[in-house]
Amino acid sequence: YRRRTLRKCIIEDCPNRGDKCGLHGQLAKICKEENCFNFQIYGFEVCVRHGAKNPNSRKEDGSSKQSIDHLSTPSNTKQHSSGDLVAKQPHAATKAPAEPQLPATPQMSATNRSLTASAKVPSAQSLKRETTTDGTQVETNPTVHGEGGTHQTNNVEEEMIDLTENTPVKEAPPKQAISPPPSPPPTTIICNPPLPTKPRPVPFNDFHRVFFCPDVVIQSSSGTQSGCVKDFARQEMIVQFDRGYHLDGAGGSLDDAQCSDVRERLNTWDPFWKIIEELGCRDVSCKNGMTSVGTRTSTCFALGNNPIAVAAVTAAIPSCAMVSIDFRQEISRSTTADRDGKGRSVQGFRPWGVRWGKPPPDINLLGDRRVIMRCVPLRRTAADEKKRADLHLWPRGSFVQIKLGDGCDQVIRVIQRKQQSHDHSKWLGNSRHLDLTQYITDTNYPLEIKMCSKEVIEGSLDGAGGLMNSYAVNVAVCEYTPPDDLYDQLMGKAEGGEVIMPKLSLRSAKRMLKECIVNNTISLDSDEEEGGGKESESDFLTFSLLCHASKKCIETPVRGQHCSHLQCFDLRNYLYTNNVVSAGRWKCAYCEKFVSVRDLVHCGLFQAILDDVGDKIVPGVRDNVRVNADGTWELLGENKLRYKRSSSTAEADASAALNVEEVIESDGPEEIEIDIIEI
């Protein structure tokens, strides 16, 4: 018995993978027969299928088949199919006949040989060598043959394979802790998604003549009824404009897709007034039947043969729009006109639950419904997007007049941007919507709304198409939602809301914290002699637990989904401050980005911090928290004063307060002497 290290076998199912193997031939060659891919049997040039003798096969009568001719095998041993010698089982009395064999294939041959080898060749670790009296080496395998089982080997030229060297035992790699998958990004839940839009109408023309009342100067103010300066006062005028629809944007009509976009913009940036029913949409023809169109401002021109008069009228009223509302038709086809804001039936009494003819109350309550007129620009410039949120905005110099039934035209003053007296082309400030409910006393009559402005409609210069300075006009029945009720709707505590605010999990918030700390690494430049720059990084961030608006402790920490900071603000205070029209409406106080209620996200990290240390916060004294990179936090001590009094001033005050001497005389009444020192 000699031990020789061989390279592993190349047969697929053999445990001794490599180039050479004593079980399957020195080189494991392929059969020389044409189109045969079986491996040769050791000592033959062909496989078993083409004449080679298989030492492991048996005759039909059950007797042992002779081994390969050039090997001398004793009678008390049998030749394994792989070429190894295995001792006969001493306790086996009879041998079962061999099963009929199927035609061999390359895969089946390799598989059968490997299974036979693995089943009948005992492992080297379980064999025990013993020497008998006649000098024959015997290997005992207690696990297979019991304590008396033996495995006898012969002194032949065939060499045994040490499987322990060919197949080393590999230690299993340590199991790595699998981190949980990242949480999905927060997504705002839209409770009432927009309805499918109707097809575009067929382009058409619809010219109308409109009479506008004069814009006179108000005696109590320095401007006109429309809010313009005195120099912009004008007389009554008649203009003509196209109310039709054109693919290039001309005309005074919007297709249904554009109307749906306007509704979404208004509901997003003015969530306190939710649109219930849009009024004034007209039915026009399209390729497949009928569709509806909305209203937009379009270019108008004066009538007459006098070019000077025409130019003056065109300069005074460059654009206009008209909205016609037939309340009987609107009520008949509406699905919400028979219920009010609280769900009560108002069939035939007050459509939509609106208090017609009543002025707006001082404080609107939940469920109050009013008819509101608003405008939004159809195209916004980059400068305008940085200046204000996508809110209602009147065109410059808007002039509105209405007519109910066969009555007279009535001019209505709107609160719009103010024209600057030093530069008449500048209009600054924000606009407030127009409440038309008090002017509509009877819904049995149609309402006609006409509007003109100082906006000059022109083509866009950026090549994106469309017209600049054209505004969409929206007249709708809207329902009011107070800030407290809107808070409950955003948090999912109340029904009837448009959106539900998502919550950022604690694990995702901690991951964002680590990324923010890594991004805050600062590289400090130094002299070349010192070896270049060096990095200065911190493993923590400090946050304030007070709301920037109310200076009180945050209750519901939120921030914008697109904000670049982790600092949060209070949701309830954010809604209250944006309920009124202001210059910084819906603007984040930290990054100055405009954040609507649909862009808010509830931060799980800040909420966990507030739940932990909320009872220890003292506004203005102890309200800062330190958050480490590993997600742990610690409430800091008392805040440091930003400004401190100088030491000289403090010492002078202390000496002046203590420089009072009391002198008590023994004879006579007590007298107090005070030394006055000038400072």
XYZ file of C-alpha atoms in Angstrom:
679
model
C 0.000 0.000 0.000
C 1.495 3.257 -1.137
C -0.015 6.698 -0.775
C 0.260 8.969 -3.769
C -1.356 12.354 -4.168
C -3.215 12.587 -7.469
C -4.911 15.533 -9.109
C -8.682 15.535 -9.004
C -10.876 13.882 -11.587
C -12.637 15.816 -14.367
C -15.734 13.615 -14.334
C -18.715 15.708 -13.322
C -20.141 13.566 -10.517
C -16.848 12.184 -9.173
C -15.821 13.553 -5.748
C -12.183 13.634 -6.953
C -12.633 16.561 -9.365
C -9.523 17.351 -11.426
C -7.494 16.051 -14.378
C -6.485 12.560 -13.178
C -8.241 9.999 -11.044
C -7.367 6.424 -10.171
C -11.027 5.485 -10.133
C -11.750 6.577 -13.699
C -8.410 6.224 -15.459
C -5.235 8.207 -15.356
C -6.419 10.767 -17.903
C -10.136 9.953 -18.058
C -10.169 9.767 -21.854
C -13.243 9.609 -24.062
C -14.242 6.431 -25.910
C -12.615 6.086 -29.340
C -15.842 4.986 -31.014
C -17.302 7.601 -33.298
C -20.031 9.830 -31.818
C -19.561 8.318 -28.354
C -18.825 10.584 -25.447
C -18.618 8.044 -22.628
C -15.391 7.703 -20.639
C -13.004 4.796 -21.193
C -12.717 2.006 -18.643
C -9.277 1.733 -17.107
C -7.210 -0.614 -19.293
C -9.439 -0.279 -22.378
C -9.703 2.253 -25.166
C -13.493 2.057 -25.302
C -16.350 2.382 -22.839
C -18.603 -0.357 -21.424
C -21.129 0.216 -24.177
C -18.612 -0.662 -26.889
C -17.005 -3.789 -25.429
C -15.057 -2.837 -22.345
C -15.598 -5.158 -19.400
C -17.263 -3.550 -16.416
C -15.788 -5.097 -13.274
C -18.856 -4.242 -11.258
C -21.467 -5.879 -13.492
C -22.893 -9.341 -12.685
C -24.040 -12.331 -14.679
C -27.652 -13.337 -14.881
C -27.014 -16.523 -12.841
C -25.870 -14.407 -9.884
C -22.207 -15.443 -9.869
C -19.498 -12.853 -9.652
C -18.218 -11.491 -12.924
C -14.464 -11.597 -13.450
C -12.522 -8.420 -13.077
C -10.434 -6.749 -15.717
C -8.026 -9.143 -17.421
C -4.775 -7.372 -16.614
C -5.603 -7.179 -12.881
C -5.234 -10.224 -10.651
C -8.110 -10.162 -8.219
C -8.344 -12.727 -5.386
C -11.490 -14.779 -5.052
C -12.370 -13.267 -1.705
C -12.460 -9.682 -3.127
C -14.512 -7.919 -5.772
C -13.520 -5.201 -8.157
C -15.319 -1.877 -7.810
C -16.586 -0.236 -10.990
C -14.145 2.585 -10.400
C -11.160 0.264 -10.172
C -10.934 -0.046 -6.356
C -10.805 -3.392 -4.562
C -13.456 -3.971 -1.959
C -13.728 -7.008 0.337
C -16.798 -9.195 0.090
C -19.430 -8.990 2.786
C -18.871 -11.977 5.082
C -22.452 -12.056 6.264
C -24.023 -11.948 2.782
C -25.258 -15.504 2.050
C -26.686 -14.994 -1.403
C -26.420 -12.276 -4.000
C -29.385 -10.734 -5.785
C -29.422 -10.939 -9.570
C -28.372 -7.849 -11.432
C -31.083 -5.571 -12.759
C -31.286 -5.059 -16.519
C -29.218 -2.078 -17.550
C -30.397 0.646 -19.925
C -28.210 2.015 -22.721
C -25.640 4.272 -21.123
C -25.355 7.963 -21.842
C -22.459 10.224 -20.914
C -24.371 11.753 -18.066
C -25.813 8.460 -16.804
C -22.432 6.711 -16.939
C -20.710 9.394 -14.941
C -23.557 9.560 -12.450
C -23.694 5.769 -11.952
C -19.958 5.495 -11.481
C -19.880 8.309 -8.925
C -22.826 6.902 -6.980
C -21.271 3.447 -6.910
C -17.955 4.828 -5.734
C -19.502 6.896 -3.011
C -21.656 4.017 -1.816
C -19.019 1.241 -1.706
C -15.718 2.988 -1.005
C -15.424 3.618 2.731
C -13.937 6.880 3.807
C -10.365 6.940 5.010
C -11.375 8.353 8.346
C -13.592 5.349 9.184
C -11.020 2.623 8.204
C -8.712 0.924 10.718
C -5.676 -0.963 9.391
C -4.902 -4.405 10.864
C -2.292 -7.015 9.914
C -3.347 -10.660 9.876
C -1.142 -13.660 10.575
C -0.494 -14.330 6.875
C 0.817 -10.763 6.301
C -2.256 -9.482 4.548
C -3.335 -5.941 5.310
C -6.975 -5.643 6.396
C -8.896 -2.396 6.970
C -11.709 -2.615 9.470
C -14.761 -0.365 9.063
C -16.872 -0.524 12.255
C -19.546 1.766 10.920
C -20.368 -0.479 7.950
C -19.525 -4.040 8.941
C -19.806 -3.704 12.718
C -16.854 -4.262 15.016
C -15.812 -7.333 13.088
C -16.228 -5.913 9.608
C -13.046 -5.836 7.527
C -11.864 -4.351 4.282
C -9.065 -6.434 2.813
C -6.614 -4.998 0.291
C -4.240 -6.856 -2.033
C -0.673 -6.153 -3.134
C -1.443 -5.154 -6.707
C -0.119 -2.485 -8.996
C -3.389 -0.528 -8.626
C -2.905 2.141 -5.965
C -5.420 3.250 -3.445
C -6.640 6.874 -3.388
C -6.432 8.827 -0.183
C -9.701 10.729 -0.301
C -8.742 12.886 2.648
C -5.981 14.506 0.651
C -7.944 14.885 -2.584
C -11.039 16.349 -0.977
C -9.995 18.525 1.961
C -12.714 19.458 4.400
C -13.589 23.122 4.023
C -14.825 25.027 6.985
C -18.164 26.673 6.500
C -17.839 30.456 6.268
C -19.367 32.340 9.164
C -22.910 33.447 8.544
C -23.113 37.135 7.972
C -25.910 39.077 9.593
C -28.389 39.926 6.873
C -29.569 43.488 7.253
C -33.258 44.053 6.621
C -34.156 45.586 3.267
C -34.527 49.373 3.236
C -37.967 50.749 3.819
C -39.819 51.993 0.735
C -39.773 55.756 0.225
C -42.682 57.578 1.827
C -45.578 58.019 -0.545
C -48.490 60.382 -0.056
C -51.849 58.623 -0.198
C -54.251 60.393 -2.550
C -57.765 59.644 -1.325
C -59.596 61.223 -4.279
C -57.516 60.783 -7.440
C -58.522 62.883 -10.450
C -61.040 61.442 -12.853
C -60.059 60.432 -16.407
C -59.982 63.415 -18.701
C -62.235 63.872 -21.687
C -60.912 64.139 -25.263
C -59.862 67.390 -26.844
C -62.473 69.388 -28.704
C -62.354 70.099 -32.388
C -60.721 73.540 -32.929
C -63.354 76.231 -33.460
C -63.869 80.008 -33.404
C -66.412 81.803 -31.211
C -66.160 85.601 -31.379
C -67.952 87.695 -28.780
C -68.402 91.401 -28.117
C -68.079 92.411 -24.478
C -69.014 95.693 -22.817
C -66.879 96.786 -19.869
C -67.911 99.433 -17.371
C -65.559 102.368 -16.714
C -62.764 101.964 -14.202
C -63.232 105.132 -12.191
C -61.138 106.579 -9.393
C -62.315 105.915 -5.847
C -62.489 109.117 -3.816
C -61.410 107.498 -0.545
C -58.256 106.053 -2.082
C -55.598 107.025 -4.538
C -56.485 104.314 -7.045
C -59.265 103.000 -9.238
C -61.844 100.288 -8.630
C -59.532 97.654 -10.066
C -56.645 98.717 -7.810
C -54.679 100.569 -10.473
C -53.147 103.996 -10.018
C -55.082 107.087 -11.085
C -53.236 107.289 -14.380
C -54.810 103.969 -15.423
C -58.411 105.130 -15.065
C -60.457 104.506 -18.237
C -63.872 105.002 -19.722
C -66.404 102.358 -20.744
C -65.234 100.235 -23.674
C -66.451 97.544 -26.063
C -63.974 94.892 -27.170
C -64.104 91.711 -29.206
C -62.302 88.444 -28.488
C -62.267 84.819 -29.612
C -63.825 82.442 -27.118
C -63.000 79.365 -29.175
C -60.363 76.651 -28.881
C -57.127 76.341 -30.877
C -54.224 73.924 -30.600
C -51.636 76.719 -30.382
C -53.215 78.086 -27.200
C -55.139 80.957 -28.750
C -58.787 81.429 -27.860
C -60.598 81.630 -24.558
C -61.227 77.898 -23.953
C -59.291 75.198 -22.077
C -59.610 71.489 -22.818
C -60.598 69.065 -20.052
C -57.018 67.942 -19.379
C -55.954 71.543 -18.721
C -58.986 72.103 -16.486
C -58.112 68.985 -14.474
C -54.543 70.249 -14.022
C -55.841 73.608 -12.762
C -58.099 71.869 -10.229
C -55.196 69.772 -8.924
C -53.009 72.851 -8.533
C -55.671 74.696 -6.577
C -56.422 71.717 -4.320
C -52.709 71.194 -3.692
C -51.728 74.739 -2.743
C -55.045 75.849 -1.227
C -56.161 72.770 0.734
C -58.444 74.805 3.000
C -60.911 75.333 0.114
C -61.638 72.002 -1.585
C -63.367 72.123 -4.973
C -66.746 70.369 -4.843
C -68.253 71.361 -8.199
C -66.692 73.405 -11.000
C -69.085 75.841 -12.640
C -69.105 77.462 -16.069
C -67.827 74.568 -18.201
C -69.311 74.475 -21.692
C -70.175 71.463 -23.832
C -68.624 71.463 -27.308
C -68.167 68.855 -30.006
C -65.168 66.568 -30.408
C -64.266 63.732 -32.769
C -66.135 61.074 -30.794
C -69.098 63.101 -29.572
C -69.209 65.840 -26.936
C -66.656 67.142 -24.457
C -66.315 70.073 -22.042
C -64.053 73.116 -22.029
C -63.076 75.684 -19.395
C -62.178 79.380 -19.486
C -58.916 81.246 -19.950
C -57.919 84.824 -20.736
C -57.306 85.610 -24.404
C -56.267 88.586 -26.481
C -58.958 91.139 -27.269
C -59.045 94.099 -29.662
C -61.168 97.224 -30.047
C -63.705 97.876 -32.775
C -63.718 100.951 -34.999
C -61.974 102.611 -37.884
C -60.002 105.141 -35.896
C -56.539 103.656 -35.382
C -55.735 105.979 -32.507
C -58.859 104.956 -30.610
C -58.220 101.299 -31.354
C -54.656 101.572 -30.045
C -55.856 103.318 -26.887
C -58.454 100.624 -26.185
C -55.994 97.830 -26.868
C -53.493 99.377 -24.458
C -56.184 99.764 -21.770
C -57.654 96.245 -22.134
C -55.154 93.885 -23.807
C -56.805 90.651 -22.575
C -60.164 89.493 -21.215
C -62.273 86.430 -20.379
C -65.934 85.551 -19.875
C -67.607 82.819 -17.807
C -71.289 81.954 -18.298
C -73.041 79.865 -15.614
C -76.506 78.382 -16.077
C -77.401 77.266 -12.544
C -80.424 75.210 -13.606
C -78.304 73.134 -15.954
C -75.460 72.854 -13.418
C -77.829 71.627 -10.684
C -79.569 69.108 -12.936
C -76.362 67.333 -14.013
C -74.492 67.619 -10.689
C -74.159 64.622 -8.357
C -73.306 66.719 -5.275
C -75.953 69.469 -5.427
C -78.455 67.553 -3.252
C -76.141 67.406 -0.164
C -74.481 70.037 1.973
C -71.072 69.991 3.568
C -72.268 67.843 6.478
C -74.039 65.283 4.295
C -77.566 66.526 4.929
C -80.129 66.514 2.125
C -80.862 69.935 0.581
C -82.934 68.768 -2.391
C -84.779 71.784 -3.864
C -83.815 74.051 -0.946
C -80.202 75.239 -1.153
C -78.128 73.566 -3.875
C -74.801 72.282 -2.545
C -75.737 73.665 0.893
C -74.576 77.190 -0.083
C -76.123 80.151 1.739
C -76.921 82.146 -1.382
C -76.932 85.933 -1.040
C -75.168 85.864 2.361
C -71.908 87.764 2.901
C -68.868 85.745 3.999
C -68.774 85.152 7.775
C -66.016 86.460 9.983
C -64.927 82.899 10.791
C -65.576 80.022 8.415
C -66.522 76.693 9.962
C -66.044 73.115 8.866
C -68.323 72.271 5.940
C -69.131 75.871 4.912
C -69.564 76.085 1.149
C -69.095 79.203 -0.957
C -68.852 80.093 -4.661
C -65.249 81.218 -5.185
C -63.491 82.666 -8.232
C -59.736 82.146 -8.600
C -57.086 82.430 -11.309
C -53.737 80.704 -11.891
C -51.151 81.355 -14.622
C -50.974 78.631 -17.238
C -47.242 79.180 -17.739
C -44.874 80.117 -14.904
C -41.407 81.567 -15.259
C -38.411 80.380 -13.255
C -38.281 83.693 -11.385
C -41.941 83.382 -10.404
C -41.445 79.813 -9.157
C -38.683 81.009 -6.829
C -40.724 83.978 -5.635
C -44.054 82.406 -4.647
C -45.891 79.118 -4.398
C -48.335 78.005 -7.089
C -51.232 79.887 -5.513
C -54.190 81.848 -6.786
C -52.961 84.986 -8.555
C -55.004 87.646 -10.300
C -53.703 88.989 -13.621
C -52.240 92.461 -13.296
C -54.915 95.134 -13.222
C -57.829 92.688 -13.088
C -61.277 94.252 -13.483
C -64.295 92.045 -12.717
C -67.970 92.718 -13.367
C -70.947 90.363 -13.064
C -74.501 90.281 -14.357
C -77.261 88.130 -12.819
C -80.161 87.397 -15.153
C -81.427 90.510 -16.937
C -79.972 92.872 -14.363
C -77.305 95.480 -14.829
C -73.573 94.941 -14.800
C -72.075 95.275 -11.332
C -68.415 96.047 -10.788
C -66.750 94.029 -8.014
C -63.524 95.137 -6.407
C -60.904 92.411 -6.069
C -57.941 92.311 -3.687
C -55.002 91.791 -5.985
C -51.367 92.703 -6.306
C -50.674 96.388 -5.799
C -49.282 98.497 -8.586
C -46.189 100.465 -7.623
C -46.538 104.226 -8.023
C -42.852 104.716 -8.867
C -42.944 101.993 -11.532
C -46.336 101.201 -13.029
C -45.064 97.980 -14.599
C -44.410 96.406 -11.193
C -47.174 94.632 -9.289
C -46.108 93.255 -5.915
C -47.825 91.260 -3.221
C -50.275 88.362 -3.252
C -53.910 88.029 -4.176
C -57.046 86.888 -2.369
C -59.806 84.904 -3.991
C -63.168 86.492 -4.797
C -66.259 85.244 -2.936
C -69.266 85.580 -5.288
C -71.839 83.997 -2.983
C -73.270 87.278 -1.678
C -73.897 88.544 -5.235
C -75.904 85.447 -6.266
C -79.328 85.892 -4.708
C -81.313 83.508 -6.908
C -80.058 80.380 -8.664
C -82.977 80.407 -11.115
C -81.181 83.028 -13.207
C -77.944 82.622 -15.159
C -74.783 84.403 -14.094
C -72.333 86.070 -16.455
C -68.835 86.975 -15.247
C -66.615 89.210 -17.386
C -63.010 90.046 -16.567
C -60.302 92.113 -18.244
C -56.692 92.764 -17.249
C -53.511 94.604 -18.173
C -51.677 91.388 -19.109
C -50.374 91.290 -22.669
C -50.579 87.716 -23.973
C -47.632 86.755 -26.142
C -45.862 83.669 -27.368
C -43.281 81.934 -25.176
C -39.613 82.543 -25.910
C -38.284 79.254 -24.521
C -39.612 77.160 -27.408
C -41.843 75.057 -25.138
C -45.008 76.264 -26.856
C -48.080 77.886 -25.378
C -48.731 81.515 -24.537
C -47.258 83.581 -21.735
C -49.366 85.773 -19.408
C -52.506 83.755 -20.066
C -54.484 82.795 -16.943
C -56.991 80.052 -16.253
C -60.252 81.238 -14.653
C -61.844 78.841 -12.169
C -65.302 79.380 -10.641
C -66.390 76.561 -8.331
C -68.400 75.603 -5.264
C -65.736 75.093 -2.583
C -65.904 73.620 0.919
C -63.868 75.046 3.779
C -61.707 72.921 6.084
C -60.215 74.579 9.224
C -56.553 73.942 10.101
C -57.399 71.636 13.019
C -59.625 69.440 10.851
C -57.075 69.464 8.050
C -54.507 68.292 10.613
C -56.700 65.301 11.516
C -57.224 64.464 7.851
C -53.505 64.548 7.097
C -52.785 62.310 10.087
C -55.497 59.845 8.985
C -57.650 60.505 12.062
C -60.623 61.924 10.134
C -62.362 61.008 6.904
C -63.129 63.214 3.952
C -59.586 64.464 3.330
C -57.860 64.671 -0.004
C -54.516 63.192 1.108
C -52.990 61.267 4.014
C -49.479 62.271 5.033
C -46.875 59.445 4.967
C -44.592 58.640 7.891
C -40.857 58.069 7.583
C -39.859 55.047 9.665
C -37.272 55.316 12.430
C -34.867 53.028 10.567
C -35.069 55.074 7.368
C -34.641 58.296 9.314
C -31.481 56.961 10.970
C -30.089 55.989 7.580
C -30.735 59.523 6.320
C -28.999 60.843 9.439
C -25.841 58.862 8.647
C -25.857 60.103 5.058
C -26.298 63.669 6.242
C -23.364 63.353 8.653
C -21.157 61.918 5.900
C -22.119 64.741 3.552
C -21.294 67.308 6.224
C -17.604 66.284 6.279
C -15.503 69.431 5.770
C -12.079 69.481 4.155
C -9.755 72.089 5.689
C -6.958 73.499 3.545
C -3.486 73.823 5.032
C -0.010 74.743 3.862
C 1.819 72.471 1.489
C 4.593 72.051 4.036
C 2.145 70.446 6.444
C 1.257 67.747 3.962
C -1.861 69.009 2.232
C -5.411 69.219 3.499
C -7.030 67.418 6.352
C -10.578 66.384 7.051
C -12.677 67.539 9.953
C -15.803 65.522 10.564
C -18.243 65.108 13.404
C -20.285 62.083 14.288
C -23.328 63.955 15.565
C -25.799 66.701 14.675
C -27.654 69.157 16.887
C -31.333 69.932 16.340
C -33.843 72.255 17.923
C -37.043 70.822 19.363
C -38.928 74.129 19.103
C -41.140 75.211 16.224
C -39.736 78.224 14.396
C -43.176 79.892 14.184
C -44.649 79.501 17.665
C -41.382 78.996 19.628
C -43.112 76.158 21.436
C -42.233 72.486 21.669
C -42.940 70.532 18.490
C -45.863 68.136 18.762
C -45.975 66.606 15.277
C -42.561 66.882 13.567
C -42.813 67.172 9.788
C -40.689 68.448 6.923
C -40.802 68.420 3.126
C -39.992 65.246 1.238
C -37.641 67.242 -1.005
C -36.050 69.282 1.794
C -32.279 68.889 2.096
C -32.275 69.191 5.910
C -33.376 66.945 8.784
C -34.681 69.726 11.029
C -38.462 69.480 11.466
C -41.249 71.927 12.285
C -44.660 71.504 13.854
C -47.500 70.484 11.537
C -50.332 72.272 13.320
C -48.487 75.587 13.482
C -47.498 75.203 9.832
C -51.145 74.896 8.823
C -52.242 77.862 10.942
C -49.559 80.195 9.586
C -50.428 79.308 5.974
C -54.174 79.683 6.386
C -53.878 83.418 5.701
C -52.489 85.113 2.608
C -48.885 86.175 3.212
C -45.694 86.737 1.254
C -43.983 83.559 2.496
C -46.971 81.259 2.232
C -46.045 77.532 2.154
C -42.323 78.338 2.333
C -40.019 76.210 4.486
C -38.250 78.332 7.101
C -35.005 76.323 6.854
C -34.381 75.735 3.138
C -36.872 78.278 1.686
C -38.428 75.672 -0.585
C -42.167 75.710 -1.117
C -43.748 72.716 0.596
C -47.432 71.880 0.142
C -49.403 69.507 2.353
C -48.898 66.791 -0.270
C -45.117 67.089 0.097
C -45.008 66.759 3.895
C -43.639 63.684 5.658
C -43.908 62.714 9.330
C -40.377 62.066 10.697
C -40.108 58.948 12.863
C -36.742 59.945 14.367
C -37.947 63.306 15.677
C -41.139 61.710 16.957
C -39.148 59.116 18.909
C -36.965 61.856 20.399
C -39.990 63.922 21.448
C -41.670 60.891 22.994
C -38.523 60.226 25.006
C -37.457 63.675 26.231
C -40.576 65.764 25.573
C -41.365 66.237 29.281
C -37.842 67.579 29.960
C -37.907 70.348 27.346
C -38.001 73.944 28.611
C -38.588 76.377 25.709
C -35.820 78.957 25.519
C -33.778 77.292 28.262
C -33.275 73.648 27.340
C -34.600 72.753 23.906
C -31.685 71.338 21.875
C -30.907 67.683 21.285
C -27.742 65.977 20.089
C -28.237 63.025 17.733
C -25.282 60.699 17.141
C -24.488 58.833 13.949
C -25.617 55.516 15.449
C -29.122 56.910 16.001
C -28.866 57.601 19.729
C -29.749 61.013 21.129
C -29.127 63.109 24.206
C -30.907 66.216 25.435
C -28.351 68.968 25.875
C -28.064 71.214 28.890
C -29.137 74.809 29.167
C -28.794 76.887 26.044
C -25.825 79.199 25.829
C -26.597 82.907 25.569
C -25.766 84.314 22.188
C -24.827 87.748 23.619
C -23.038 88.260 26.964
C -22.440 91.495 28.852
C -18.863 92.685 28.993
C -16.899 91.996 32.171
C -16.129 95.683 32.817
C -19.807 96.636 32.766
C -20.732 93.800 35.107
C -18.007 94.704 37.591
C -19.052 98.372 37.593
C -22.663 97.455 38.311
C -21.626 95.165 41.149
C -19.375 97.786 42.771
C -22.060 100.489 42.522
C -24.597 98.220 44.197
C -22.247 97.376 47.067
C -20.747 100.838 47.607
C -23.350 101.927 50.172
C -22.097 102.419 53.721
C -24.240 102.601 56.782
C -22.880 104.656 59.698
C -24.625 104.271 63.042
C -23.786 106.786 65.757
C -23.911 105.747 69.396
C -25.170 109.105 70.734
C -28.384 110.359 69.248
C -30.688 109.072 66.563
C -29.550 106.735 63.874
C -28.215 108.400 60.788
C -27.359 106.799 57.495
C -24.666 108.269 55.325
C -24.609 107.384 51.661
C -21.639 107.999 49.419
C -22.705 108.802 45.864
C -20.245 107.760 43.230
C -20.599 108.905 39.645
C -20.133 106.161 37.091
